[in-house]
Short mmCIF file of C-alpha atoms in Angstrom, two decimals:
data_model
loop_
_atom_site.label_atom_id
_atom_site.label_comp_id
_atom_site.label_asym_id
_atom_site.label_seq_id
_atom_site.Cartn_x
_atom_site.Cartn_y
_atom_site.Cartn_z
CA UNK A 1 167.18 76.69 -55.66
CA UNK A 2 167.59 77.12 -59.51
CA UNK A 3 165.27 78.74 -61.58
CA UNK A 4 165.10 74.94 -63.27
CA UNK A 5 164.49 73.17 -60.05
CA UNK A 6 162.10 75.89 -58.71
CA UNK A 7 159.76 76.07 -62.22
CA UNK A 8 159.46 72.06 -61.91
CA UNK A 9 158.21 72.41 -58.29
CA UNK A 10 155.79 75.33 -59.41
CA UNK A 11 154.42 73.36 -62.19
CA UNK A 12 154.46 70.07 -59.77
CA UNK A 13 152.57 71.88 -57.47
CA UNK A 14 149.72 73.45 -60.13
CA UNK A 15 149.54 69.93 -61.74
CA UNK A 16 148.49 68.51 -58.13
CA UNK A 17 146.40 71.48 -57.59
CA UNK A 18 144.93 70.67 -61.04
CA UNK A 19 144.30 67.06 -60.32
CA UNK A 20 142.33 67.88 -56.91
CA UNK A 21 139.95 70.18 -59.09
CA UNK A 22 139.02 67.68 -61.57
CA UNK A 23 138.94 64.67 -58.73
CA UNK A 24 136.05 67.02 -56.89
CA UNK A 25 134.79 67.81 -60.34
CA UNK A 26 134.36 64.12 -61.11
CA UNK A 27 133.63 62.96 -57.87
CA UNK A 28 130.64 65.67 -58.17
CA UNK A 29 129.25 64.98 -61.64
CA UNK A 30 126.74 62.77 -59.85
CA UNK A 31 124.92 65.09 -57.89
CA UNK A 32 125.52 67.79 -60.15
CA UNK A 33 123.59 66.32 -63.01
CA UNK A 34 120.85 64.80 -60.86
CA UNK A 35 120.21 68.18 -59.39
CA UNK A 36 120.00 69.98 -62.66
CA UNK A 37 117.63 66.76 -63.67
CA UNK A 38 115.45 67.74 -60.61
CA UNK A 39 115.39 71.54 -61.41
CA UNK A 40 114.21 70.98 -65.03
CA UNK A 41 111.03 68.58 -63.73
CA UNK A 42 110.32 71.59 -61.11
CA UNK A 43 111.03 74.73 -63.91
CA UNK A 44 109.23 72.78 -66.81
CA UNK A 45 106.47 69.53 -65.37
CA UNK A 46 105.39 68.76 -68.76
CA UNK A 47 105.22 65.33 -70.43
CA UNK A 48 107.92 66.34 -72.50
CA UNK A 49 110.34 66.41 -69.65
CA UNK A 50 108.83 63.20 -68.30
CA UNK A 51 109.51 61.73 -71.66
CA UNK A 52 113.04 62.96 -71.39
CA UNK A 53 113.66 61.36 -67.76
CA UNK A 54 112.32 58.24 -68.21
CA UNK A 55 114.25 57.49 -71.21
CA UNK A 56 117.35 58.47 -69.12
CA UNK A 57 116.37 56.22 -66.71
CA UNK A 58 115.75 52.92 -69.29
CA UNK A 59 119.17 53.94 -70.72
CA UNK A 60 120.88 53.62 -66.97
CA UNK A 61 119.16 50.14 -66.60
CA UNK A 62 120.21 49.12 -69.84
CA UNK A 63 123.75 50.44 -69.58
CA UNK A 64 124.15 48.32 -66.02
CA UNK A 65 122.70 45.32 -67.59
CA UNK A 66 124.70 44.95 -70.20
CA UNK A 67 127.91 46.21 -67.69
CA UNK A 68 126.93 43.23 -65.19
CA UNK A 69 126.72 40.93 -68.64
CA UNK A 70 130.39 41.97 -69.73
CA UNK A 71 131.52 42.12 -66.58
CA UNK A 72 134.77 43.67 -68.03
CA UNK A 73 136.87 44.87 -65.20
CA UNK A 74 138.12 48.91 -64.18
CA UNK A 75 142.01 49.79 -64.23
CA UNK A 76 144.05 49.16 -61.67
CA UNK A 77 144.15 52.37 -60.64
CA UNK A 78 140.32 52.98 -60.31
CA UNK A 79 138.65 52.96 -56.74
CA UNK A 80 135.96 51.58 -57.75
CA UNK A 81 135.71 47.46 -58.08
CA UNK A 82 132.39 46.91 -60.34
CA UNK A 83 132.60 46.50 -63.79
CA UNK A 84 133.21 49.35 -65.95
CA UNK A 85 132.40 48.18 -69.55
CA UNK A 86 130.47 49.97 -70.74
CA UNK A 87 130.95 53.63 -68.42
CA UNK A 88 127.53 54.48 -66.60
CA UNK A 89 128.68 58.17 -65.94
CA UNK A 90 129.71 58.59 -69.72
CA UNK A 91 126.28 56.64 -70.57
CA UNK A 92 123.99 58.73 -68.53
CA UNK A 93 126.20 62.03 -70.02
CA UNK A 94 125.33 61.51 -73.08
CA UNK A 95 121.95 59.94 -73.31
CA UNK A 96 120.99 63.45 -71.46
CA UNK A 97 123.31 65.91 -73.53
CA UNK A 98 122.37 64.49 -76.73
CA UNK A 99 117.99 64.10 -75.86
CA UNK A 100 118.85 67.51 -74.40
CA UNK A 101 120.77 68.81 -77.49
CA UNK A 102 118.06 67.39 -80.48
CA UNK A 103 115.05 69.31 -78.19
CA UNK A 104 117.22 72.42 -78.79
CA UNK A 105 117.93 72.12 -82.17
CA UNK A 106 114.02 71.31 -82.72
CA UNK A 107 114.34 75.06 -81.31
CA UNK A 108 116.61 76.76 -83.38
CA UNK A 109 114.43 79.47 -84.84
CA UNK A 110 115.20 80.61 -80.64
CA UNK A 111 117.93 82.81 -80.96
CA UNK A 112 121.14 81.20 -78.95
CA UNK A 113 119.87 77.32 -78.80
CA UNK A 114 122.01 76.11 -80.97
CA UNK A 115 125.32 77.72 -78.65
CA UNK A 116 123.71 76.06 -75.81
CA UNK A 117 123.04 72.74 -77.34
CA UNK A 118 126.67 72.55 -78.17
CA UNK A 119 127.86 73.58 -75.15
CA UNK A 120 126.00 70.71 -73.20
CA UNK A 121 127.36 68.17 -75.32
CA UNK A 122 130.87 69.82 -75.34
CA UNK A 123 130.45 69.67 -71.24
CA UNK A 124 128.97 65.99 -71.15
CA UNK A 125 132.21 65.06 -73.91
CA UNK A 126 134.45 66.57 -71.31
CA UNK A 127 133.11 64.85 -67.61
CA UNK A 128 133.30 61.58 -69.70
CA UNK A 129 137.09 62.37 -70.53
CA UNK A 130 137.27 62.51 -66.89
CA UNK A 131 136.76 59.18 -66.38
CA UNK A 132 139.53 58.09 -68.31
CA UNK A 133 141.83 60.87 -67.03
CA UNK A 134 141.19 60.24 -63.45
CA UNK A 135 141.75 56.40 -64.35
CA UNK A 136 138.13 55.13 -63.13
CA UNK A 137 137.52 53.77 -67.10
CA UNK A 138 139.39 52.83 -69.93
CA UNK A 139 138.82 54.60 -72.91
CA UNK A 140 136.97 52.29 -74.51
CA UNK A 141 134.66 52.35 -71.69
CA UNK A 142 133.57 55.14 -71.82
CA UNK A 143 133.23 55.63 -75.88
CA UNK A 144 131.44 52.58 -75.41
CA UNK A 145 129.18 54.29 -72.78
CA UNK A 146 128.87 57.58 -74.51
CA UNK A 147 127.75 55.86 -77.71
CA UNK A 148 125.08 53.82 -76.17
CA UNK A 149 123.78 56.52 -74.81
CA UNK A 150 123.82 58.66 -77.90
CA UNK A 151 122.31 55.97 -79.76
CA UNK A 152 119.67 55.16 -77.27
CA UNK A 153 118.61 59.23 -76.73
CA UNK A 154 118.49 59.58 -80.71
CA UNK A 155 115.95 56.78 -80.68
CA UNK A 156 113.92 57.59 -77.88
CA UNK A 157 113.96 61.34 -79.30
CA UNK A 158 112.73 59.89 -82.74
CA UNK A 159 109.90 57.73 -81.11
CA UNK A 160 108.89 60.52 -78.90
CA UNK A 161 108.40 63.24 -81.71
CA UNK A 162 107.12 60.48 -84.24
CA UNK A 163 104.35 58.77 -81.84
CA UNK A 164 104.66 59.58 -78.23
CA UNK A 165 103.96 63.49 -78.07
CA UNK A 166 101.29 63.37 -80.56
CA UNK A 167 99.24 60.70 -78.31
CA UNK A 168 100.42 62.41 -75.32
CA UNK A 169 99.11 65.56 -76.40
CA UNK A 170 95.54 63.98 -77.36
CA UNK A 171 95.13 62.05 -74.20
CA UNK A 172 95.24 63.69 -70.60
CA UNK A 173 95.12 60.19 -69.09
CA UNK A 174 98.90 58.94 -71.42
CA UNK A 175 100.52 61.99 -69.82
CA UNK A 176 99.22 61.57 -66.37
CA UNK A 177 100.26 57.60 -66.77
CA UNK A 178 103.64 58.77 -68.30
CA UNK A 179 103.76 61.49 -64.78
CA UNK A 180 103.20 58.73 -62.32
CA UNK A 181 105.34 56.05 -63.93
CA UNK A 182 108.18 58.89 -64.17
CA UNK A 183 107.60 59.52 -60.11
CA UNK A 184 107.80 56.03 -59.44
CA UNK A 185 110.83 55.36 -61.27
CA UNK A 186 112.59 58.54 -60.17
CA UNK A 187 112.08 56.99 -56.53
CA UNK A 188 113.20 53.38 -57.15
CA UNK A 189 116.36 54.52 -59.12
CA UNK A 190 116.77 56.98 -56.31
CA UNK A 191 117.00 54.41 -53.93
CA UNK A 192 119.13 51.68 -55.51
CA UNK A 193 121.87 54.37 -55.71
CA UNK A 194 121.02 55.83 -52.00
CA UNK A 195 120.37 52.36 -50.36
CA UNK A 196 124.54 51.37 -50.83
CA UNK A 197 125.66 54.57 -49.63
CA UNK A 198 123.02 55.09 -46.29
CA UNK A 199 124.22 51.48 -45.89
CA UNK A 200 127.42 52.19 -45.47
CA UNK A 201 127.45 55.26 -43.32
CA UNK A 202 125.05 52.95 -41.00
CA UNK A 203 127.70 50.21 -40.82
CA UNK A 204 130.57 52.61 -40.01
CA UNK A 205 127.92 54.39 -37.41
CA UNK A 206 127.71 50.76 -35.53
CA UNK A 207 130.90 49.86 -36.29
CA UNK A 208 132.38 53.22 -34.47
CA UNK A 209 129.71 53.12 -31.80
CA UNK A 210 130.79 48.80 -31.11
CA UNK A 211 134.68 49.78 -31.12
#
C-alpha cells in the first residue's frame, strides 16, 4: 500500500472512530444532564435549586409546544421522526447552562466561578453542535432552541432574584409549596419521557415472547 493510500485509510478509520465517540456522546447527553440535575437537588435542596428546576421544566413544556405547533420536520438523515423545530436537547442545554451560568456570576467575588460558568456554557454550546453534526437538527433548530432557552432562563433568573427569592426567603410555607410542586413535576416529566421507552421494551418483550 502507498504511504497516500495507507494515511487516507488511517484518517478514514480515526474519523469513524471519531464519529462513534460523539454518537455515544450525544446519544448520552440525556441521562448525563438529568443525572447531574438530580445530584445538584441531593448536594444543594434549597428553594433556589427548586427555582432553577422548575423553570427548566416550564422551558421543556414550552419548547415541545411550540415544536408540536411548527411541526417543522428533522433531516433526512435524523433517526428520529418528531418535529425538530425548535431543538429540545439544545433548549433544555441552554435554559440550564445559562440559569446555571448568571447564579455563578452572582458569585464572582468566589474565586474560579467565573471559569466554571464559562465552561458550562462552552459545554452546553458544544452538545447542541452535536445535534447538527450528527444530523438529528438543522441548524436553525437548534439556534432556535438554544435561544429560547437562553431567553427563557434570563427571565426566569430576573424574576427569581427580583421577587421570587425575597418571598421565598420570608415565607417557609412559598418554599415548601415551590418543594412539592418541584417533586411533582420532576415525576410527571419523568414519566412522559420513561412511559415511550418502558413501552417499547414491553412491546418487543411480547412481541419476542409471541414469535
Amino acid at each position: 500500500m502507498s504511504l497516500v493510500g495507507r494515511g487516507s485509510a488511517e484518517q478514514g478509520e480515526l474519523a469513524g472512530r471519531t464519529g462513534q465517540v460523539l454518537n455515544v456522546i450525544n446519544d448520552s447527553t440525556k441521562w448525563i444532564v438529568s443525572s447531574l440535575v438530580f445530584a445538584v437537588l441531593v448536594w444543594n435542596p434549597n428553594f433556589k435549586s427548586a427555582w432553577w428546576v422548575s423553570g427548566a421544566i416550564i422551558n421543556s413544556f414550552v419548547c415541545k409546544t411550540l415544536k408540536l405547533v411548527i411541526n417543522e420536520t428533522r433531516p433526512e438523515s435524523s433517526r428520529r421522526r418528531e418535529p425538530g423545530m425548535p431543538s429540545s436537547h439544545a433548549n433544555s442545554l441552554a435554559f440550564l447552562s445559562i440559569f446555571s451560568a448568571l447564579a455563578l456570576y452572582s458569585e464572582r467575588s468566589i474565586p474560579g466561578t467565573t471559569v466554571v460558568a464559562a465552561t458550562i456554557v462552552a459545554s452546553a454550546m458544544f452538545l447542541s453542535w452535536l445535534r447538527v453534526a450528527l444530523g438529528d437538527h438543522t441548524t436553525a433548530q437548534v439556534l432556535a432552541g438554544f435561544a429560547l432557552g437562553s431567553s427563557l432562563a434570563a427571565a426566569w433568573w430576573g424574576i427569581g432574584t427580583a421577587t421570587a427569592y425575597p418571598l421565598l426567603t420570608s415565607s417557609p410555607n412559598l418554599r415548601l409549596l415551590l418543594c412539592a410542586v418541584t417533586v411533582v413535576a420532576i415525576g410527571l416529566f419523568a414519566g412522559a419521557n420513561l412511559a415511550p421507552k418502558v413501552l417499547a421494551v414491553l412491546g418487543m418483550s411480547g412481541g419476542s415472547k409471541e414469535a
